[in-house]
Short mmCIF file of C-alpha atoms in Angstrom, two decimals:
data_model
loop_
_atom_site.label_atom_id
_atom_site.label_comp_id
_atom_site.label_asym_id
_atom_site.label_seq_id
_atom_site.Cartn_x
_atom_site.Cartn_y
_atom_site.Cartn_z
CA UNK T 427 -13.61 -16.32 -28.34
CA UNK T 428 -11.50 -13.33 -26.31
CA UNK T 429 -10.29 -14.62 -23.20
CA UNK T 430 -9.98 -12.26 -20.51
CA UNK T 431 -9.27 -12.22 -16.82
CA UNK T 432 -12.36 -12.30 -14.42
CA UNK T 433 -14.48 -8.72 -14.10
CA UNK T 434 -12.06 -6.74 -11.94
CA UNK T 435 -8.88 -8.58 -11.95
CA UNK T 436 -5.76 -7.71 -13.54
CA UNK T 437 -2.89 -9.39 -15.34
CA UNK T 438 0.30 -7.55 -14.73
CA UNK T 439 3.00 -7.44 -17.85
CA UNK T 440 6.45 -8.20 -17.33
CA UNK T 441 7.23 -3.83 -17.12
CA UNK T 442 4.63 -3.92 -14.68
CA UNK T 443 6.40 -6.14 -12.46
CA UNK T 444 9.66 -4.60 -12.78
CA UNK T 445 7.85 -1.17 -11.59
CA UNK T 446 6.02 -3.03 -8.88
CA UNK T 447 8.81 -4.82 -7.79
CA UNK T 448 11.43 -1.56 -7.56
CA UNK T 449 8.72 0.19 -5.73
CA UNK T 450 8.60 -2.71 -3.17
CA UNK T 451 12.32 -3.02 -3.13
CA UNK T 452 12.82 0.37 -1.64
CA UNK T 453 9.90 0.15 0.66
CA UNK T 454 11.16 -3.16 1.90
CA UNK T 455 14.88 -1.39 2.58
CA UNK T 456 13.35 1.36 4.46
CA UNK T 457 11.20 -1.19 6.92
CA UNK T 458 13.85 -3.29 7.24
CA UNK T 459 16.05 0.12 8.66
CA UNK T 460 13.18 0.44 10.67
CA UNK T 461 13.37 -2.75 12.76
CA UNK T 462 10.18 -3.96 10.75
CA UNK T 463 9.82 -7.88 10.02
CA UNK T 464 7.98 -10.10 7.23
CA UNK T 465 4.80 -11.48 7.58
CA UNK T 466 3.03 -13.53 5.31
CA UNK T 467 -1.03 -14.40 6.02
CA UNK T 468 -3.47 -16.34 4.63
CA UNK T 469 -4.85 -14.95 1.58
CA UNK T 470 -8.13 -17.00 2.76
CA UNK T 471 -10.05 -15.88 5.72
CA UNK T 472 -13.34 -16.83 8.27
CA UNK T 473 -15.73 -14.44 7.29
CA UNK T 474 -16.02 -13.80 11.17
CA UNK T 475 -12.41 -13.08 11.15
CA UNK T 476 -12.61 -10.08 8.06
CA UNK T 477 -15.15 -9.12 9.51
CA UNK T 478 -13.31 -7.86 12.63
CA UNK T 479 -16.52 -7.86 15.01
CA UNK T 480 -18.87 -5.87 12.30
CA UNK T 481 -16.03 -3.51 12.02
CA UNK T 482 -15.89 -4.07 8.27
CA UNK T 483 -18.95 -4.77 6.16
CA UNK T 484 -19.73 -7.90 4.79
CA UNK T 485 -20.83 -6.41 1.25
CA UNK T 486 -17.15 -5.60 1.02
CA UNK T 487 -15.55 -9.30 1.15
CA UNK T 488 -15.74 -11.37 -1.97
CA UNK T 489 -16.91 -14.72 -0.10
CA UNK T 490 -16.33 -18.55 -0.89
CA UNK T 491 -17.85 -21.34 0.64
CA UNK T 492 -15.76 -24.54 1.40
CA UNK T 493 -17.06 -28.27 1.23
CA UNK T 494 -17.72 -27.93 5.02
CA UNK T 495 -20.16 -24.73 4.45
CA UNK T 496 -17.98 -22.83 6.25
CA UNK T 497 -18.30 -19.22 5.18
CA UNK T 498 -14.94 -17.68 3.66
CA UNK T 499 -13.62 -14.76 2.09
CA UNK T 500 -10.49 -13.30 0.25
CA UNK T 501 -8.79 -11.08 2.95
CA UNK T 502 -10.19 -7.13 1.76
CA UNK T 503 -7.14 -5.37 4.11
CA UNK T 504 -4.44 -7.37 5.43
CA UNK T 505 -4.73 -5.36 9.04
CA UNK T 506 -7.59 -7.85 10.33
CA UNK T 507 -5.55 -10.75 9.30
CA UNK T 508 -2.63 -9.70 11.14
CA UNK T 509 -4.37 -9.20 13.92
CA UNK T 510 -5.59 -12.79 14.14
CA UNK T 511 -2.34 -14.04 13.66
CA UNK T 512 -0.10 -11.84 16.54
CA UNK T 513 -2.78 -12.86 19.04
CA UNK T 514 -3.26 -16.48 18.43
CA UNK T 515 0.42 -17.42 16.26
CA UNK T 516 2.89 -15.21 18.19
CA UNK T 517 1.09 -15.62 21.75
CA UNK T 518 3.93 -15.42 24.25
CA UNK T 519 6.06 -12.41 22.00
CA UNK T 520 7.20 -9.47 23.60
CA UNK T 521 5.63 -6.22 22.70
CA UNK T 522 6.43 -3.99 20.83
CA UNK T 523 6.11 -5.80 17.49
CA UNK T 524 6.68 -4.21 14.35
CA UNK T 525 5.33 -6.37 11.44
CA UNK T 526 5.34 -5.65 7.30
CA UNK T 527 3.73 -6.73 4.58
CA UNK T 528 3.86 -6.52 0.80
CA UNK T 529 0.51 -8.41 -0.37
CA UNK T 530 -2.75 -8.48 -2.78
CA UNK T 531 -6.00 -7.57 -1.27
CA UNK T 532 -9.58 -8.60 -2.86
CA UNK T 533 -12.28 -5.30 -1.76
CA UNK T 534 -15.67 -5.75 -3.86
CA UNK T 535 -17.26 -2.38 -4.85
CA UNK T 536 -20.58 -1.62 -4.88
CA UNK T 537 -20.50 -0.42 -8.67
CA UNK T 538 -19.71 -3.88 -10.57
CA UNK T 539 -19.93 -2.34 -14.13
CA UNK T 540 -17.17 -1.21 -16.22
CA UNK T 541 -15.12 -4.17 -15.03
CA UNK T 542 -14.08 -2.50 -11.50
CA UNK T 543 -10.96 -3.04 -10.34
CA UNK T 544 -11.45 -5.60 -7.28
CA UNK T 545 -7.54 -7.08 -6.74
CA UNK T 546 -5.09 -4.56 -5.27
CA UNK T 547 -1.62 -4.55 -4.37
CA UNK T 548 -0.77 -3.20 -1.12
CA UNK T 549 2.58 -2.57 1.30
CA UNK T 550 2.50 -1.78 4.83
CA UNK T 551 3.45 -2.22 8.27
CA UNK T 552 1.95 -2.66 11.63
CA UNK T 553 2.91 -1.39 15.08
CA UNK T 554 1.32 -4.03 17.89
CA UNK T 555 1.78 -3.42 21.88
CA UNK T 556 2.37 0.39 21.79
CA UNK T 557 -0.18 3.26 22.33
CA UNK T 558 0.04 6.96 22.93
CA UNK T 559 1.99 10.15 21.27
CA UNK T 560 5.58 8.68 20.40
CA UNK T 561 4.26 5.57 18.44
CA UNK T 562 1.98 8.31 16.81
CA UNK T 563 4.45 10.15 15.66
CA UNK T 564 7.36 7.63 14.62
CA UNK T 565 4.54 5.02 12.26
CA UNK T 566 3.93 8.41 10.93
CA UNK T 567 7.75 9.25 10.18
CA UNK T 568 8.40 5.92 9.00
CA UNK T 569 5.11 6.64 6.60
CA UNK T 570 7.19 10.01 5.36
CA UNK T 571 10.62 7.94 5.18
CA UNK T 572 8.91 5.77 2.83
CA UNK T 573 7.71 8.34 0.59
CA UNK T 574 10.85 9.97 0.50
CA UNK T 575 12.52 6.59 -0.38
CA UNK T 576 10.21 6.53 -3.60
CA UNK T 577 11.15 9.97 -4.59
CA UNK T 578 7.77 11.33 -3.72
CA UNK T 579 7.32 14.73 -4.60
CA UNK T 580 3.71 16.83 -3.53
CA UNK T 581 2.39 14.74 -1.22
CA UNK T 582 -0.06 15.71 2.21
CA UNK T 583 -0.78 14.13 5.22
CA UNK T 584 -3.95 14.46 5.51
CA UNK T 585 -4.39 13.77 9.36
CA UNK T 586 -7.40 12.96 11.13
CA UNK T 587 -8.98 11.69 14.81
CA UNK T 588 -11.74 9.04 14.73
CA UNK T 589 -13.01 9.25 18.38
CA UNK T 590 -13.48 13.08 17.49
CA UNK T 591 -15.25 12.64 14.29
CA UNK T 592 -17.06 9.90 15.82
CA UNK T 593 -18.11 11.54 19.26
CA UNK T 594 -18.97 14.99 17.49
CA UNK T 595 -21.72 12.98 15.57
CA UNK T 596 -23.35 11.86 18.51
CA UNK T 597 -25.32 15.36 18.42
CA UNK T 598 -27.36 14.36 15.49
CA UNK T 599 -30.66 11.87 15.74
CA UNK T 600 -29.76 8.36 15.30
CA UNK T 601 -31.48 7.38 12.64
CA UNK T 602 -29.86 10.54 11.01
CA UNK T 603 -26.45 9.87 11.84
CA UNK T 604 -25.53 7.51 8.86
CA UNK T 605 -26.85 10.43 6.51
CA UNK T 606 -24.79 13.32 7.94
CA UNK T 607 -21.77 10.73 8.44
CA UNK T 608 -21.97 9.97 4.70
CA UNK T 609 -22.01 13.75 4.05
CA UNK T 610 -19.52 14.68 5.76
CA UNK T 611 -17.01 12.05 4.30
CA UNK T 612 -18.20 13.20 0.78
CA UNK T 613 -17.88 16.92 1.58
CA UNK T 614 -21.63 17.21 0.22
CA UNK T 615 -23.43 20.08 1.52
CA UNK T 616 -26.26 19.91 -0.42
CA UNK T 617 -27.33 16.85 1.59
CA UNK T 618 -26.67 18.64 4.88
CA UNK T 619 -28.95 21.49 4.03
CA UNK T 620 -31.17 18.91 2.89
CA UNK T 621 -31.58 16.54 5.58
CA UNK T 622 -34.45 17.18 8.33
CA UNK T 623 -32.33 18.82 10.84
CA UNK T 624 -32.45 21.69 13.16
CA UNK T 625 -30.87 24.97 12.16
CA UNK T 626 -28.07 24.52 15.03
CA UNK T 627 -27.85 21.19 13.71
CA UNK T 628 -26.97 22.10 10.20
CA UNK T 629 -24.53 24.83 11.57
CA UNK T 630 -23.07 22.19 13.43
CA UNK T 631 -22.64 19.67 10.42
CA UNK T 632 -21.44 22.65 8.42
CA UNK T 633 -18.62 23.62 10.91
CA UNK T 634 -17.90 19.69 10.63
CA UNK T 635 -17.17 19.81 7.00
CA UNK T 636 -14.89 23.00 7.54
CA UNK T 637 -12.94 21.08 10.32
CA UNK T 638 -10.22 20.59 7.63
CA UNK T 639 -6.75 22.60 6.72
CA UNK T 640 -4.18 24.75 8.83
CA UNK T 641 -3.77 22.20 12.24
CA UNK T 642 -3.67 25.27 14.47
CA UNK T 643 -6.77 26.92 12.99
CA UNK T 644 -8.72 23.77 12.83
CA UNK T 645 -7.77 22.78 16.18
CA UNK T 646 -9.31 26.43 17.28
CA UNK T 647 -13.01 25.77 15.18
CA UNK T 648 -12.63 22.05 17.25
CA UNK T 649 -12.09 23.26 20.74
CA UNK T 650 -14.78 26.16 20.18
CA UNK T 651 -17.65 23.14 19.41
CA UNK T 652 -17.84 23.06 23.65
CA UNK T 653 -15.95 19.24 23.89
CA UNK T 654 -15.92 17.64 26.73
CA UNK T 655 -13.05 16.47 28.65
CA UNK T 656 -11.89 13.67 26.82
CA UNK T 657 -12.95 15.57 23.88
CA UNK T 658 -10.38 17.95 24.33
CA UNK T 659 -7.64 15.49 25.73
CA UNK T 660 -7.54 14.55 22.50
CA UNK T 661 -7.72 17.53 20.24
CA UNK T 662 -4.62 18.15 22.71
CA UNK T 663 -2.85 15.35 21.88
CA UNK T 664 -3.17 15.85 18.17
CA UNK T 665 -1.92 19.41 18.91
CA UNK T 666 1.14 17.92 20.65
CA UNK T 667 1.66 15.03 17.72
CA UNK T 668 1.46 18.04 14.73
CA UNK T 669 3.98 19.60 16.89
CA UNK T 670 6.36 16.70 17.49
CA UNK T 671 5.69 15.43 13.50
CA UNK T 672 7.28 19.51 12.59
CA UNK T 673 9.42 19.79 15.17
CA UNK T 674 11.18 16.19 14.16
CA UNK T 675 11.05 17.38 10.39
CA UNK T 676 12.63 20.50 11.06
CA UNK T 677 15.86 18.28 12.47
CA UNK T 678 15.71 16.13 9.48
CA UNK T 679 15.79 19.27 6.88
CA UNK T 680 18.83 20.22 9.24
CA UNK T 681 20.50 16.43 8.21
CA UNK T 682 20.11 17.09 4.50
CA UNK T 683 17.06 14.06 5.18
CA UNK T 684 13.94 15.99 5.25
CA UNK T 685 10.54 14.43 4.81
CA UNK T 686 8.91 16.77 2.70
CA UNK T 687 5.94 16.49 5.00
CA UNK T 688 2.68 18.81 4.90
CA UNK T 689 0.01 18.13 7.30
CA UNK T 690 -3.42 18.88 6.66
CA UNK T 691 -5.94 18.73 9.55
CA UNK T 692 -8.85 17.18 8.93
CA UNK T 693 -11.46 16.15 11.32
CA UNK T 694 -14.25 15.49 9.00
CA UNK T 695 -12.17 12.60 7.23
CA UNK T 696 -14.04 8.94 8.46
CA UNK T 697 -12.45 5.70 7.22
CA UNK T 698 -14.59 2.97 5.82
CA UNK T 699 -12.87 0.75 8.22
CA UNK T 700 -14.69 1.34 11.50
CA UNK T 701 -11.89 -0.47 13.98
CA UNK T 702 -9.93 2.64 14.21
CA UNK T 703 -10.01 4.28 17.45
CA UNK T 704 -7.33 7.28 17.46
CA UNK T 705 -5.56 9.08 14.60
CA UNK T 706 -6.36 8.34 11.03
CA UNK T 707 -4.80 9.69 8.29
CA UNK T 708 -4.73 9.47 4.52
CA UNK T 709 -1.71 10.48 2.19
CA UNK T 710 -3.00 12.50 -0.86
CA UNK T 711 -0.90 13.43 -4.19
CA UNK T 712 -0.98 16.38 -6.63
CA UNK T 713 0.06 15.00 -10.13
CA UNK T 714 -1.30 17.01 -13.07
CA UNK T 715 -3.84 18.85 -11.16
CA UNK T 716 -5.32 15.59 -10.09
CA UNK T 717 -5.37 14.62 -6.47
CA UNK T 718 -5.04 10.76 -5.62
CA UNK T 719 -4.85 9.11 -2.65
CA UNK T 720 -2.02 6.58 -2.32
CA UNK T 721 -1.85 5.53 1.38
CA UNK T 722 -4.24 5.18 4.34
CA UNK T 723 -3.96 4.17 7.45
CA UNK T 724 -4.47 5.27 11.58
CA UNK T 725 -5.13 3.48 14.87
CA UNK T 726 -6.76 0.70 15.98
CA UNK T 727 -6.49 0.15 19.95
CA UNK T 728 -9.45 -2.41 20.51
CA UNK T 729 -8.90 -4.43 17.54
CA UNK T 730 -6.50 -7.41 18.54
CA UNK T 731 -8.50 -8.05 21.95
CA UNK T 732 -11.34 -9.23 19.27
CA UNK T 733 -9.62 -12.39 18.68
CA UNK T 734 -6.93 -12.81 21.77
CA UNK T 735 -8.41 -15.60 23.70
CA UNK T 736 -8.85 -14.08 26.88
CA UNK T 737 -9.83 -10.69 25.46
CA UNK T 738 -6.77 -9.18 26.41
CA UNK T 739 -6.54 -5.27 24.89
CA UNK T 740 -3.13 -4.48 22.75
CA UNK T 741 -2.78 -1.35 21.34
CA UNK T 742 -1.76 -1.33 17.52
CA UNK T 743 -1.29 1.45 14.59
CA UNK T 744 -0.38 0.80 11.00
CA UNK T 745 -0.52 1.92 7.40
CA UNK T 746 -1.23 0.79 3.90
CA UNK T 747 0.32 2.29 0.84
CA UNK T 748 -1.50 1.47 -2.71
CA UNK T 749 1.28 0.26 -4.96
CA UNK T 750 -0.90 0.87 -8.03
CA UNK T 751 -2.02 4.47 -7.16
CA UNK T 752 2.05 5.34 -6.27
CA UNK T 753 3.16 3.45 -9.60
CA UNK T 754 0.65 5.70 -11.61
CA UNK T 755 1.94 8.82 -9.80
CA UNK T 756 5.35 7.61 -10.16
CA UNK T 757 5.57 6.85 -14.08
CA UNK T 758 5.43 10.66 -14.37
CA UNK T 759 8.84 11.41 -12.61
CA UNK T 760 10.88 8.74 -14.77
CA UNK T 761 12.10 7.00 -11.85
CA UNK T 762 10.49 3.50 -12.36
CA UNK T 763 12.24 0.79 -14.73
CA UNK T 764 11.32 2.08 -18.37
CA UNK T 765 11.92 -1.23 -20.11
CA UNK T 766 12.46 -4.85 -18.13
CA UNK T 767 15.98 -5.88 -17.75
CA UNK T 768 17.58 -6.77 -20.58
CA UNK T 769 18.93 -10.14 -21.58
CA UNK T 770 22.75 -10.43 -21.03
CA UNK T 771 24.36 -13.08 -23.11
CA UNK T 772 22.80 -15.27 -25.80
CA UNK T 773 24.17 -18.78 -26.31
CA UNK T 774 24.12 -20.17 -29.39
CA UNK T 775 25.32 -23.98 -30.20
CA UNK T 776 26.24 -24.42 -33.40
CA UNK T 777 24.86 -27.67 -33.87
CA UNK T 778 23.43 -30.38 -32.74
CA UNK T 779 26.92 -31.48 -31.65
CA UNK T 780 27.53 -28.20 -29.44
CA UNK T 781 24.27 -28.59 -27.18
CA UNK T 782 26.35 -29.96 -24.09
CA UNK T 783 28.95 -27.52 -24.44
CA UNK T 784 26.76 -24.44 -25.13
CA UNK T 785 24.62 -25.44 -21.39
CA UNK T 786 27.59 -25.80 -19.73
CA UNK T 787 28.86 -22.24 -20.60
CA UNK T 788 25.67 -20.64 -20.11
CA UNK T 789 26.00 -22.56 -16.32
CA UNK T 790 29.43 -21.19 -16.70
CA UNK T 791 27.74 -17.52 -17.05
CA UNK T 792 24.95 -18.07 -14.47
CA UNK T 793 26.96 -18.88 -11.78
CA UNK T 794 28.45 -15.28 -11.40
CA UNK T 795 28.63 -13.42 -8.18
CA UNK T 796 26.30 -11.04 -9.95
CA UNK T 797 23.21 -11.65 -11.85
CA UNK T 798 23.87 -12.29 -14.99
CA UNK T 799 20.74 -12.75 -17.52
CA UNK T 800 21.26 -15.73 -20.28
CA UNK T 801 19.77 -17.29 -22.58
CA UNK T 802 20.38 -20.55 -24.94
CA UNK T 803 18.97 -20.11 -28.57
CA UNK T 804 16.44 -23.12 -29.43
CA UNK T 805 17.18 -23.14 -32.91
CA UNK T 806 15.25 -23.50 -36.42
CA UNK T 807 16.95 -19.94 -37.14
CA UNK T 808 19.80 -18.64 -39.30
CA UNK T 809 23.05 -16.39 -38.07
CA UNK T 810 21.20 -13.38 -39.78
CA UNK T 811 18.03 -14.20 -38.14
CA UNK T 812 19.90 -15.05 -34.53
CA UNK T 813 21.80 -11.56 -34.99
CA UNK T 814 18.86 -9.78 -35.32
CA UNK T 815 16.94 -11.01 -32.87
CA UNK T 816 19.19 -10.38 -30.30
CA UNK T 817 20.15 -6.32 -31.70
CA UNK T 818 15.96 -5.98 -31.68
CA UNK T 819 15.65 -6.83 -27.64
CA UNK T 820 19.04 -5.23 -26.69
CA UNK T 821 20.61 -8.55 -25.87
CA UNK T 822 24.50 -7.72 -25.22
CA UNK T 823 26.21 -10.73 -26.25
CA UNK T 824 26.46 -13.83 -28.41
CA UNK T 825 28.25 -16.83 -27.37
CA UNK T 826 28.59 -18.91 -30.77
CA UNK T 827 29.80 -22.59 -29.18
CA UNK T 828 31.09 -25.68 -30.61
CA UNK T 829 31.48 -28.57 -29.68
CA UNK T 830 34.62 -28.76 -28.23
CA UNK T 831 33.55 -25.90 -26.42
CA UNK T 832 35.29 -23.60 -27.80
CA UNK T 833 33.53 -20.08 -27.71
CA UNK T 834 33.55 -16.82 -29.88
CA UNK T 835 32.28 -14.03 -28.91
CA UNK T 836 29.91 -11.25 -30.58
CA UNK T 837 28.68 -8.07 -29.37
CA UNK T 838 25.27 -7.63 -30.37
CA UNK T 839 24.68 -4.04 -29.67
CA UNK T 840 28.19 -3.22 -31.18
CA UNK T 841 26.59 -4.52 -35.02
CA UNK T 842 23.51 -2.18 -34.85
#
């Protein structure tokens, strides 16, 4: 019999986990600079709670059941979670808070075969208690800081506005309105031109699906659809945020700390997630040829009053990155760990006699200000065999110890 993981899980190998883990490292460094803090929440969730008020679908949430029938799931985004926790954990906190997280995430796909990836690994942050243009613009700037701390090259923000999207499909019947949604988000025009609308209506769902490139001339197509008031408040505030996001760029290039960031406008681009109220926004790279999406995220202003006990409304924003999608687009640029650390000293008691002495100088080694890697040899091998083993995985140095404690020393590498 093979044994294998579960359908859609994952083991990662020890190179995997450096990679992750140097990945998280510098995303950690540049939240911390930030003013961002640690959060940690439950991996296990009330349905009613992932849920987030019908806000994410049910089909989406691998659910458990506990021995009091209560129905569970494995958390499928870590935004919901947090949520729950500011509101009912951190009741009394002054606003802003700025909260980050480096965390799996369970998401069940409708297309179970070929063993589909269902575990993810995910790092992001969360901005609670602030709405409005500046905390736009600066979760967005951290989102660039962070791809610059990975190295990042060809990436786009790909920058959208759900009330927009979502109030521009209001025009269509309702029972069509799933239809043309779902067409929209998979840039399929055949399904447009083949659902029963009107002529004007098609038009209209056509000029939806070209709301997408240069911000300035998509924010001309969007203001020539006749919005209304509100409408147009806030194709005016993404005008003003696409200025502020190029405006602060052009002062970082001036530091010698530039972003690197491209904005695409795109007001056809809907989220699965169906909490977001304001800007949402996805960042896309070009590896190859191959475009791949390693970071999602946008705002969510009614979302924490869902679970605050008296209802009360806080105003949050946030973003995701996909640590498997940037480790895949990283592995091409050579910056990720290319072998795990290597192994610094072996120690090797001679005999039976020398086992004492040989863990106290390994202790001896551990205890450096600096990390230092060592390992004792088990026995039921020869010098030759000892030597070689330790020239095959790159360890540095032997430690041959009696029992007196006396200690020679060998340089591995130097005998290759």
């Amino acid at each position: 019999m093979v044994y294998q993981p579960p359908a859609g899980a994952r083991d990662l190998l020890p190179l995997d986990v450096a990679q992750k883990r140097w990945i998280e490292e510098r995303l950690q460094q540049v939240f911390h600079r930030w003013g961002y803090h640690q959060i940690i929440t439950s991996t296990l969730e009330r349905m009613d709670t992932l849920m987030a008020g019908g806000a994410i679908q049910r089909s989406t949430v691998i659910q458990l059941q506990n021995s009091e029938d209560e129905d569970l799931g494995l958390r499928p985004e870590l935004t919901a979670s947090i949520a729950r926790t500011a509101v009912t954990r951190m009741a009394g906190v002054t606003y802003p808070q700025r909260l980050y997280y480096t965390a799996n995430v369970f998401q069940r796909t409708r297309e179970l075969k070929h063993n589909r990836q269902q575990e993810f690994y995910q790092a992001g942050v969360e901005l609670l208690g602030s709405g409005g243009l500046l905390a736009d613009a600066d979760i967005l700037l951290l989102l660039a800081n962070c791809l610059q701390s990975l190295g990042l090259q060809r990436w786009h923000l790909i920058l959208g506005e759900a009330e927009i999207t979502r109030s521009l499909l209001t025009a269509f019947p309702a029972h069509l309105q799933g239809k043309v949604r779902s067409a929209i988000a998979d840039l399929d025009r055949i399904t447009i031109d083949s659902l029963p609308l009107t002529d004007e209506l098609k038009e209209r769902a056509r000029i939806m699906l070209d709301l997408r490139g240069n911000p300035a001339d998509v924010l001309q197509k969007a203001s020539s659809l006749g919005l209304d008031e509100p409408l147009q408040a806030a194709v005016n505030n993404l005008k003003a945020l696409v200025e502020l996001l190029y405006q602060s760029e052009k002062i970082n290039t001036n530091l010698s700390h530039g972003t690197g960031m491209e904005i695409i406008l795109d007001l056809s681009l809907i989220q699965t997630l169906d909490y977001y109220t304001g800007i949402v926004f996805e960042v896309v790279t070009d590896t190859g040829g191959q475009a791949r999406v390693v970071g999602r995220g946008g705002r969510y202003d009614h979302l924490l009053e869902l679970y605050h006990p008296q209802g009360e409304n806080i105003p949050g924003i946030g973003f995701a990155l996909l640590l498997e999608d940037l480790q895949q687009v990283l592995l091409s640029s050579s910056q990720l760990p290319q072998a795990t650390p290597p192994i610094n000293w072996l120690v090797v008691p001679e005999d039976e006699s020398a086992y004492t002495a040989a863990f106290t100088h390994a202790k001896k080694l551990r205890d450096s200000k600096h990390i230092v890697r060592v390992e004792i040899d088990l026995g039921g091998r020869d010098v030759d065999e000892i030597r070689k083993s330790a020239r095959d995985r790159s360890i540095a140095q032997i430690a041959w110890i009696k029992a007196d404690g006396s200690t020679t020393i060998e340089s591995a590498i130097g005998d290759q």
